[in-house]
Amino acid sequence: FPSHDRFGCDMSESGQYMVVVSSVWSRKARFSNDYGETWVEANGYDNLVSVELNETGDYGIIGGYRRILKIGDNVVSSVFYDSTSNSFTDVAISKNGQYMLAVGSGGTSIIKVSRDYGLTWSSYGSGGEWFGCDMSESGQYMVLNVLLVMLVS
């Protein structure tokens, strides 16, 4: 792979599962489930920015232009589209994958939270520019741009 212009990458704790999002490939994602020996591209999805896998690699989330991709075992399992946002610039996931968080910029409801492994999403916020997020292993606490903003239970 070229060694420049990557937008995001992550791997499972064991190193078996890996995901890379790169501008070299038109901001597309590539997956590996064999410690990086082989790679598969997520065809049909571009303009992606950020990625995070849960501890085991069973669940993952990718943020991109007006969409959030839920991933698992080298495939995109579902896509959440949001026409009110510009781009989801950062994502986070709990240790077991149940809680997912995506933040973005240039929209009206640009904080998205899922409490059910990415099946449904709730919207928060009323605009602004959110460039960073993270959550605790349990998913109970979330932080956005160094401000503790919500308790999810």
GROMACS .gro file of N, CA and C in nm:
model
  459
    1PHE      N    1   0.084  -0.119   0.000
    1PHE     CA    2   0.000   0.000   0.000
    1PHE      C    3   0.088   0.125   0.000
    2PRO      N    4   0.041   0.231  -0.063
    2PRO     CA    5   0.114   0.358  -0.050
    2PRO      C    6   0.117   0.400   0.097
    3SER      N    7   0.220   0.471   0.136
    3SER     CA    8   0.239   0.500   0.278
    3SER      C    9   0.199   0.642   0.316
    4HIS      N   10   0.112   0.706   0.237
    4HIS     CA   11   0.075   0.843   0.268
    4HIS      C   12  -0.076   0.863   0.252
    5ASP      N   13  -0.125   0.974   0.306
    5ASP     CA   14  -0.264   1.018   0.286
    5ASP      C   15  -0.370   0.925   0.341
    6ARG      N   16  -0.340   0.846   0.438
    6ARG     CA   17  -0.445   0.764   0.500
    6ARG      C   18  -0.534   0.853   0.584
    7PHE      N   19  -0.662   0.826   0.584
    7PHE     CA   20  -0.755   0.902   0.666
    7PHE      C   21  -0.784   0.831   0.798
    8GLY      N   22  -0.788   0.700   0.799
    8GLY     CA   23  -0.816   0.629   0.922
    8GLY      C   24  -0.781   0.483   0.910
    9CYS      N   25  -0.747   0.423   1.024
    9CYS     CA   26  -0.721   0.280   1.027
    9CYS      C   27  -0.741   0.231   1.169
   10ASP      N   28  -0.775   0.104   1.179
   10ASP     CA   29  -0.792   0.043   1.311
   10ASP      C   30  -0.779  -0.107   1.297
   11MET      N   31  -0.761  -0.173   1.412
   11MET     CA   32  -0.754  -0.318   1.412
   11MET      C   33  -0.811  -0.373   1.542
   12SER      N   34  -0.849  -0.499   1.539
   12SER     CA   35  -0.897  -0.565   1.660
   12SER      C   36  -0.781  -0.586   1.756
   13GLU      N   37  -0.815  -0.618   1.880
   13GLU     CA   38  -0.710  -0.636   1.981
   13GLU      C   39  -0.612  -0.746   1.942
   14SER      N   40  -0.661  -0.852   1.880
   14SER     CA   41  -0.574  -0.963   1.841
   14SER      C   42  -0.492  -0.933   1.715
   15GLY      N   43  -0.536  -0.832   1.638
   15GLY     CA   44  -0.468  -0.800   1.513
   15GLY      C   45  -0.523  -0.875   1.394
   16GLN      N   46  -0.618  -0.964   1.415
   16GLN     CA   47  -0.673  -1.042   1.305
   16GLN      C   48  -0.752  -0.955   1.208
   17TYR      N   49  -0.834  -0.864   1.261
   17TYR     CA   50  -0.919  -0.779   1.177
   17TYR      C   51  -0.857  -0.641   1.163
   18MET      N   52  -0.850  -0.591   1.040
   18MET     CA   53  -0.793  -0.459   1.011
   18MET      C   54  -0.881  -0.387   0.910
   19VAL      N   55  -0.887  -0.254   0.924
   19VAL     CA   56  -0.959  -0.170   0.829
   19VAL      C   57  -0.875  -0.045   0.803
   20VAL      N   58  -0.865  -0.007   0.676
   20VAL     CA   59  -0.793   0.114   0.638
   20VAL      C   60  -0.882   0.195   0.543
   21VAL      N   61  -0.893   0.326   0.570
   21VAL     CA   62  -0.961   0.419   0.480
   21VAL      C   63  -0.854   0.515   0.428
   22SER      N   64  -0.843   0.526   0.296
   22SER     CA   65  -0.733   0.604   0.240
   22SER      C   66  -0.778   0.692   0.124
   23SER      N   67  -0.717   0.811   0.115
   23SER     CA   68  -0.743   0.899   0.001
   23SER      C   69  -0.680   0.843  -0.126
   24VAL      N   70  -0.584   0.755  -0.111
   24VAL     CA   71  -0.520   0.695  -0.228
   24VAL      C   72  -0.622   0.616  -0.309
   25TRP      N   73  -0.724   0.561  -0.240
   25TRP     CA   74  -0.827   0.482  -0.308
   25TRP      C   75  -0.959   0.558  -0.313
   26SER      N   76  -0.956   0.690  -0.335
   26SER     CA   77  -1.077   0.773  -0.339
   26SER      C   78  -1.154   0.764  -0.209
   27ARG      N   79  -1.081   0.759  -0.099
   27ARG     CA   80  -1.141   0.751   0.035
   27ARG      C   81  -1.230   0.628   0.050
   28LYS      N   82  -1.187   0.518  -0.005
   28LYS     CA   83  -1.258   0.391   0.010
   28LYS      C   84  -1.194   0.311   0.123
   29ALA      N   85  -1.267   0.208   0.167
   29ALA     CA   86  -1.219   0.124   0.277
   29ALA      C   87  -1.174  -0.011   0.225
   30ARG      N   88  -1.073  -0.065   0.291
   30ARG     CA   89  -1.029  -0.202   0.263
   30ARG      C   90  -1.019  -0.277   0.395
   31PHE      N   91  -1.061  -0.404   0.390
   31PHE     CA   92  -1.070  -0.487   0.509
   31PHE      C   93  -0.976  -0.606   0.498
   32SER      N   94  -0.928  -0.652   0.612
   32SER     CA   95  -0.855  -0.778   0.620
   32SER      C   96  -0.902  -0.852   0.744
   33ASN      N   97  -0.923  -0.983   0.730
   33ASN     CA   98  -0.958  -1.065   0.847
   33ASN      C   99  -0.856  -1.175   0.871
   34ASP      N  100  -0.738  -1.158   0.808
   34ASP     CA  101  -0.633  -1.258   0.825
   34ASP      C  102  -0.498  -1.193   0.856
   35TYR      N  103  -0.501  -1.099   0.950
   35TYR     CA  104  -0.380  -1.033   0.999
   35TYR      C  105  -0.308  -0.954   0.890
   36GLY      N  106  -0.382  -0.905   0.789
   36GLY     CA  107  -0.324  -0.822   0.685
   36GLY      C  108  -0.267  -0.896   0.567
   37GLU      N  109  -0.288  -1.028   0.561
   37GLU     CA  110  -0.235  -1.106   0.448
   37GLU      C  111  -0.309  -1.075   0.319
   38THR      N  112  -0.443  -1.066   0.325
   38THR     CA  113  -0.523  -1.033   0.208
   38THR      C  114  -0.619  -0.919   0.243
   39TRP      N  115  -0.658  -0.842   0.141
   39TRP     CA  116  -0.742  -0.725   0.161
   39TRP      C  117  -0.859  -0.727   0.063
   40VAL      N  118  -0.975  -0.681   0.110
   40VAL     CA  119  -1.096  -0.673   0.029
   40VAL      C  120  -1.146  -0.529   0.033
   41GLU      N  121  -1.182  -0.474  -0.082
   41GLU     CA  122  -1.234  -0.337  -0.087
   41GLU      C  123  -1.385  -0.335  -0.068
   42ALA      N  124  -1.433  -0.236   0.003
   42ALA     CA  125  -1.578  -0.215   0.020
   42ALA      C  126  -1.629  -0.143  -0.103
   43ASN      N  127  -1.664  -0.218  -0.205
   43ASN     CA  128  -1.707  -0.159  -0.332
   43ASN      C  129  -1.835  -0.080  -0.318
   44GLY      N  130  -1.842   0.032  -0.388
   44GLY     CA  131  -1.963   0.113  -0.389
   44GLY      C  132  -1.967   0.219  -0.281
   45TYR      N  133  -1.866   0.227  -0.198
   45TYR     CA  134  -1.864   0.326  -0.090
   45TYR      C  135  -1.735   0.407  -0.099
   46ASP      N  136  -1.749   0.539  -0.119
   46ASP     CA  137  -1.633   0.626  -0.121
   46ASP      C  138  -1.659   0.747  -0.033
   47ASN      N  139  -1.567   0.840  -0.033
   47ASN     CA  140  -1.574   0.958   0.054
   47ASN      C  141  -1.588   0.920   0.201
   48LEU      N  142  -1.514   0.819   0.242
   48LEU     CA  143  -1.512   0.776   0.381
   48LEU      C  144  -1.397   0.846   0.453
   49VAL      N  145  -1.410   0.861   0.586
   49VAL     CA  146  -1.312   0.941   0.659
   49VAL      C  147  -1.254   0.867   0.779
   50SER      N  148  -1.340   0.816   0.865
   50SER     CA  149  -1.295   0.765   0.995
   50SER      C  150  -1.345   0.622   1.016
   51VAL      N  151  -1.272   0.547   1.099
   51VAL     CA  152  -1.309   0.407   1.121
   51VAL      C  153  -1.269   0.364   1.261
   52GLU      N  154  -1.348   0.275   1.319
   52GLU     CA  155  -1.310   0.213   1.445
   52GLU      C  156  -1.375   0.076   1.455
   53LEU      N  157  -1.299  -0.021   1.506
   53LEU     CA  158  -1.347  -0.156   1.532
   53LEU      C  159  -1.362  -0.177   1.682
   54ASN      N  160  -1.453  -0.269   1.719
   54ASN     CA  161  -1.458  -0.305   1.861
   54ASN      C  162  -1.342  -0.399   1.892
   55GLU      N  163  -1.333  -0.438   2.018
   55GLU     CA  164  -1.216  -0.512   2.065
   55GLU      C  165  -1.191  -0.640   1.985
   56THR      N  166  -1.296  -0.716   1.957
   56THR     CA  167  -1.280  -0.844   1.889
   56THR      C  168  -1.284  -0.834   1.738
   57GLY      N  169  -1.327  -0.719   1.685
   57GLY     CA  170  -1.339  -0.703   1.540
   57GLY      C  171  -1.471  -0.752   1.484
   58ASP      N  172  -1.562  -0.797   1.571
   58ASP     CA  173  -1.694  -0.842   1.525
   58ASP      C  174  -1.776  -0.728   1.468
   59TYR      N  175  -1.759  -0.609   1.524
   59TYR     CA  176  -1.836  -0.492   1.482
   59TYR      C  177  -1.741  -0.376   1.454
   60GLY      N  178  -1.781  -0.293   1.360
   60GLY     CA  179  -1.704  -0.174   1.330
   60GLY      C  180  -1.794  -0.067   1.273
   61ILE      N  181  -1.741   0.055   1.270
   61ILE     CA  182  -1.816   0.169   1.220
   61ILE      C  183  -1.722   0.255   1.137
   62ILE      N  184  -1.774   0.302   1.023
   62ILE     CA  185  -1.698   0.392   0.936
   62ILE      C  186  -1.783   0.516   0.912
   63GLY      N  187  -1.725   0.633   0.931
   63GLY     CA  188  -1.794   0.759   0.902
   63GLY      C  189  -1.749   0.814   0.769
   64GLY      N  190  -1.841   0.875   0.698
   64GLY     CA  191  -1.809   0.933   0.569
   64GLY      C  192  -1.907   1.042   0.532
   65TYR      N  193  -1.907   1.078   0.405
   65TYR     CA  194  -1.994   1.185   0.357
   65TYR      C  195  -2.141   1.141   0.364
   66ARG      N  196  -2.215   1.202   0.455
   66ARG     CA  197  -2.358   1.180   0.473
   66ARG      C  198  -2.397   1.034   0.499
   67ARG      N  199  -2.303   0.956   0.552
   67ARG     CA  200  -2.337   0.817   0.580
   67ARG      C  201  -2.250   0.759   0.691
   68ILE      N  202  -2.306   0.658   0.757
   68ILE     CA  203  -2.235   0.580   0.856
   68ILE      C  204  -2.247   0.434   0.813
   69LEU      N  205  -2.135   0.367   0.799
   69LEU     CA  206  -2.135   0.226   0.760
   69LEU      C  207  -2.110   0.139   0.883
   70LYS      N  208  -2.193   0.038   0.900
   70LYS     CA  209  -2.166  -0.064   1.001
   70LYS      C  210  -2.099  -0.180   0.931
   71ILE      N  211  -1.989  -0.227   0.989
   71ILE     CA  212  -1.912  -0.333   0.923
   71ILE      C  213  -1.891  -0.450   1.018
   72GLY      N  214  -1.865  -0.565   0.958
   72GLY     CA  215  -1.834  -0.684   1.035
   72GLY      C  216  -1.780  -0.792   0.945
   73ASP      N  217  -1.669  -0.850   0.983
   73ASP     CA  218  -1.606  -0.960   0.910
   73ASP      C  219  -1.591  -0.932   0.761
   74ASN      N  220  -1.529  -0.820   0.731
   74ASN     CA  221  -1.494  -0.783   0.594
   74ASN      C  222  -1.611  -0.744   0.504
   75VAL      N  223  -1.725  -0.715   0.560
   75VAL     CA  224  -1.837  -0.671   0.477
   75VAL      C  225  -1.906  -0.550   0.541
   76VAL      N  226  -1.969  -0.469   0.456
   76VAL     CA  227  -2.056  -0.362   0.503
   76VAL      C  228  -2.192  -0.424   0.526
   77SER      N  229  -2.236  -0.428   0.652
   77SER     CA  230  -2.361  -0.497   0.684
   77SER      C  231  -2.483  -0.405   0.681
   78SER      N  232  -2.462  -0.276   0.699
   78SER     CA  233  -2.573  -0.181   0.687
   78SER      C  234  -2.518  -0.041   0.670
   79VAL      N  235  -2.602   0.048   0.616
   79VAL     CA  236  -2.563   0.186   0.593
   79VAL      C  237  -2.673   0.277   0.646
   80PHE      N  238  -2.634   0.376   0.725
   80PHE     CA  239  -2.727   0.479   0.773
   80PHE      C  240  -2.696   0.606   0.695
   81TYR      N  241  -2.795   0.655   0.618
   81TYR     CA  242  -2.777   0.777   0.542
   81TYR      C  243  -2.838   0.894   0.617
   82ASP      N  244  -2.772   1.010   0.610
   82ASP     CA  245  -2.822   1.129   0.676
   82ASP      C  246  -2.799   1.250   0.586
   83SER      N  247  -2.905   1.298   0.523
   83SER     CA  248  -2.893   1.409   0.429
   83SER      C  249  -2.872   1.542   0.500
   84THR      N  250  -2.887   1.546   0.633
   84THR     CA  251  -2.872   1.673   0.706
   84THR      C  252  -2.729   1.700   0.746
   85SER      N  253  -2.640   1.604   0.729
   85SER     CA  254  -2.501   1.623   0.770
   85SER      C  255  -2.412   1.642   0.648
   86ASN      N  256  -2.295   1.696   0.672
   86ASN     CA  257  -2.197   1.709   0.566
   86ASN      C  258  -2.110   1.584   0.564
   87SER      N  259  -2.035   1.563   0.670
   87SER     CA  260  -1.949   1.446   0.677
   87SER      C  261  -1.929   1.404   0.821
   88PHE      N  262  -1.931   1.275   0.846
   88PHE     CA  263  -1.904   1.223   0.980
   88PHE      C  264  -1.753   1.206   0.995
   89THR      N  265  -1.696   1.297   1.072
   89THR     CA  266  -1.551   1.310   1.078
   89THR      C  267  -1.483   1.219   1.180
   90ASP      N  268  -1.559   1.169   1.278
   90ASP     CA  269  -1.499   1.078   1.374
   90ASP      C  270  -1.605   0.982   1.426
   91VAL      N  271  -1.561   0.864   1.467
   91VAL     CA  272  -1.653   0.760   1.514
   91VAL      C  273  -1.592   0.691   1.636
   92ALA      N  274  -1.678   0.626   1.713
   92ALA     CA  275  -1.632   0.549   1.829
   92ALA      C  276  -1.726   0.431   1.849
   93ILE      N  277  -1.676   0.328   1.917
   93ILE     CA  278  -1.755   0.207   1.940
   93ILE      C  279  -1.717   0.149   2.076
   94SER      N  280  -1.814   0.090   2.142
   94SER     CA  281  -1.786   0.029   2.272
   94SER      C  282  -1.714  -0.104   2.255
   95LYS      N  283  -1.666  -0.157   2.365
   95LYS     CA  284  -1.586  -0.280   2.361
   95LYS      C  285  -1.661  -0.396   2.298
   96ASN      N  286  -1.790  -0.411   2.330
   96ASN     CA  287  -1.867  -0.523   2.274
   96ASN      C  288  -1.941  -0.487   2.145
   97GLY      N  289  -1.933  -0.360   2.101
   97GLY     CA  290  -1.994  -0.318   1.976
   97GLY      C  291  -2.138  -0.274   1.987
   98GLN      N  292  -2.196  -0.279   2.106
   98GLN     CA  293  -2.338  -0.243   2.121
   98GLN      C  294  -2.360  -0.093   2.100
   99TYR      N  295  -2.271  -0.010   2.153
   99TYR     CA  296  -2.286   0.135   2.143
   99TYR      C  297  -2.195   0.190   2.035
  100MET      N  298  -2.250   0.276   1.951
  100MET     CA  299  -2.173   0.339   1.844
  100MET      C  300  -2.202   0.488   1.845
  101LEU      N  301  -2.102   0.566   1.810
  101LEU     CA  302  -2.113   0.712   1.811
  101LEU      C  303  -2.047   0.766   1.685
  102ALA      N  304  -2.111   0.865   1.623
  102ALA     CA  305  -2.052   0.933   1.508
  102ALA      C  306  -2.079   1.082   1.522
  103VAL      N  307  -1.978   1.162   1.495
  103VAL     CA  308  -1.994   1.307   1.498
  103VAL      C  309  -1.948   1.364   1.365
  104GLY      N  310  -2.006   1.479   1.332
  104GLY     CA  311  -1.973   1.538   1.203
  104GLY      C  312  -1.977   1.688   1.205
  105SER      N  313  -1.990   1.744   1.086
  105SER     CA  314  -1.989   1.889   1.071
  105SER      C  315  -2.082   1.929   0.958
  106GLY      N  316  -2.124   2.055   0.964
  106GLY     CA  317  -2.201   2.112   0.855
  106GLY      C  318  -2.344   2.065   0.844
  107GLY      N  319  -2.406   2.026   0.955
  107GLY     CA  320  -2.544   1.981   0.949
  107GLY      C  321  -2.624   2.028   1.069
  108THR      N  322  -2.746   1.978   1.079
  108THR     CA  323  -2.834   2.021   1.188
  108THR      C  324  -2.836   1.923   1.304
  109SER      N  325  -2.824   1.795   1.278
  109SER     CA  326  -2.822   1.694   1.384
  109SER      C  327  -2.703   1.603   1.360
  110ILE      N  328  -2.588   1.649   1.402
  110ILE     CA  329  -2.464   1.584   1.358
  110ILE      C  330  -2.397   1.501   1.466
  111ILE      N  331  -2.470   1.469   1.571
  111ILE     CA  332  -2.424   1.372   1.669
  111ILE      C  333  -2.520   1.254   1.661
  112LYS      N  334  -2.470   1.138   1.625
  112LYS     CA  335  -2.553   1.019   1.608
  112LYS      C  336  -2.508   0.912   1.706
  113VAL      N  337  -2.606   0.851   1.772
  113VAL     CA  338  -2.577   0.746   1.870
  113VAL      C  339  -2.663   0.624   1.841
  114SER      N  340  -2.601   0.508   1.841
  114SER     CA  341  -2.674   0.382   1.833
  114SER      C  342  -2.649   0.303   1.960
  115ARG      N  343  -2.755   0.247   2.015
  115ARG     CA  344  -2.745   0.166   2.137
  115ARG      C  345  -2.772   0.018   2.109
  116ASP      N  346  -2.788  -0.017   1.981
  116ASP     CA  347  -2.828  -0.153   1.945
  116ASP      C  348  -2.745  -0.209   1.829
  117TYR      N  349  -2.614  -0.196   1.841
  117TYR     CA  350  -2.521  -0.251   1.742
  117TYR      C  351  -2.538  -0.190   1.603
  118GLY      N  352  -2.583  -0.065   1.596
  118GLY     CA  353  -2.595   0.004   1.468
  118GLY      C  354  -2.724  -0.020   1.394
  119LEU      N  355  -2.822  -0.083   1.458
  119LEU     CA  356  -2.951  -0.108   1.391
  119LEU      C  357  -3.033   0.020   1.379
  120THR      N  358  -3.038   0.100   1.484
  120THR     CA  359  -3.110   0.227   1.480
  120THR      C  360  -3.020   0.338   1.535
  121TRP      N  361  -3.049   0.461   1.494
  121TRP     CA  362  -2.965   0.575   1.531
  121TRP      C  363  -3.051   0.688   1.584
  122SER      N  364  -3.005   0.754   1.689
  122SER     CA  365  -3.069   0.872   1.746
  122SER      C  366  -2.983   0.994   1.714
  123SER      N  367  -3.049   1.108   1.695
  123SER     CA  368  -2.980   1.232   1.659
  123SER      C  369  -2.978   1.328   1.776
  124TYR      N  370  -2.865   1.399   1.790
  124TYR     CA  371  -2.849   1.500   1.894
  124TYR      C  372  -2.775   1.618   1.834
  125GLY      N  373  -2.785   1.731   1.902
  125GLY     CA  374  -2.712   1.850   1.859
  125GLY      C  375  -2.792   1.934   1.763
  126SER      N  376  -2.747   2.056   1.747
  126SER     CA  377  -2.818   2.148   1.658
  126SER      C  378  -2.720   2.226   1.572
  127GLY      N  379  -2.623   2.158   1.522
  127GLY     CA  380  -2.524   2.222   1.436
  127GLY      C  381  -2.388   2.226   1.503
  128GLY      N  382  -2.296   2.289   1.436
  128GLY     CA  383  -2.161   2.302   1.491
  128GLY      C  384  -2.062   2.217   1.417
  129GLU      N  385  -1.942   2.218   1.468
  129GLU     CA  386  -1.832   2.143   1.407
  129GLU      C  387  -1.775   2.048   1.512
  130TRP      N  388  -1.799   1.921   1.494
  130TRP     CA  389  -1.748   1.820   1.586
  130TRP      C  390  -1.642   1.738   1.513
  131PHE      N  391  -1.521   1.739   1.566
  131PHE     CA  392  -1.412   1.673   1.496
  131PHE      C  393  -1.353   1.554   1.571
  132GLY      N  394  -1.396   1.531   1.694
  132GLY     CA  395  -1.340   1.420   1.769
  132GLY      C  396  -1.440   1.362   1.866
  133CYS      N  397  -1.433   1.232   1.886
  133CYS     CA  398  -1.520   1.167   1.983
  133CYS      C  399  -1.454   1.039   2.033
  134ASP      N  400  -1.501   0.994   2.149
  134ASP     CA  401  -1.456   0.867   2.203
  134ASP      C  402  -1.559   0.822   2.305
  135MET      N  403  -1.550   0.697   2.346
  135MET     CA  404  -1.643   0.648   2.448
  135MET      C  405  -1.571   0.547   2.537
  136SER      N  406  -1.631   0.526   2.653
  136SER     CA  407  -1.576   0.428   2.746
  136SER      C  408  -1.598   0.287   2.690
  137GLU      N  409  -1.528   0.189   2.747
  137GLU     CA  410  -1.543   0.050   2.701
  137GLU      C  411  -1.687   0.004   2.709
  138SER      N  412  -1.758   0.046   2.814
  138SER     CA  413  -1.897   0.004   2.832
  138SER      C  414  -1.992   0.078   2.740
  139GLY      N  415  -1.951   0.192   2.687
  139GLY     CA  416  -2.038   0.276   2.606
  139GLY      C  417  -2.124   0.370   2.688
  140GLN      N  418  -2.111   0.365   2.819
  140GLN     CA  419  -2.195   0.447   2.906
  140GLN      C  420  -2.157   0.594   2.899
  141TYR      N  421  -2.028   0.623   2.882
  141TYR     CA  422  -1.981   0.761   2.878
  141TYR      C  423  -1.923   0.793   2.741
  142MET      N  424  -1.957   0.910   2.692
  142MET     CA  425  -1.906   0.955   2.563
  142MET      C  426  -1.850   1.095   2.577
  143VAL      N  427  -1.746   1.123   2.501
  143VAL     CA  428  -1.685   1.255   2.505
  143VAL      C  429  -1.672   1.307   2.363
  144LEU      N  430  -1.703   1.437   2.347
  144LEU     CA  431  -1.694   1.502   2.217
  144LEU      C  432  -1.615   1.630   2.234
  145ASN      N  433  -1.506   1.643   2.162
  145ASN     CA  434  -1.423   1.763   2.169
  145ASN      C  435  -1.395   1.805   2.313
  146VAL      N  436  -1.355   1.712   2.392
  146VAL     CA  437  -1.317   1.726   2.532
  146VAL      C  438  -1.429   1.776   2.623
  147LEU      N  439  -1.553   1.768   2.580
  147LEU     CA  440  -1.667   1.806   2.664
  147LEU      C  441  -1.753   1.683   2.687
  148LEU      N  442  -1.775   1.646   2.812
  148LEU     CA  443  -1.864   1.536   2.844
  148LEU      C  444  -2.006   1.582   2.819
  149VAL      N  445  -2.075   1.520   2.723
  149VAL     CA  446  -2.204   1.574   2.681
  149VAL      C  447  -2.322   1.484   2.710
  150MET      N  448  -2.303   1.354   2.728
  150MET     CA  449  -2.420   1.272   2.748
  150MET      C  450  -2.388   1.144   2.823
  151LEU      N  451  -2.489   1.094   2.887
  151LEU     CA  452  -2.480   0.965   2.955
  151LEU      C  453  -2.576   0.871   2.884
  152VAL      N  454  -2.524   0.761   2.831
  152VAL     CA  455  -2.606   0.667   2.757
  152VAL      C  456  -2.620   0.541   2.841
  153SER      N  457  -2.743   0.502   2.870
  153SER     CA  458  -2.762   0.380   2.948
  153SER      C  459  -2.886   0.307   2.900
   0.00000   0.00000   0.00000
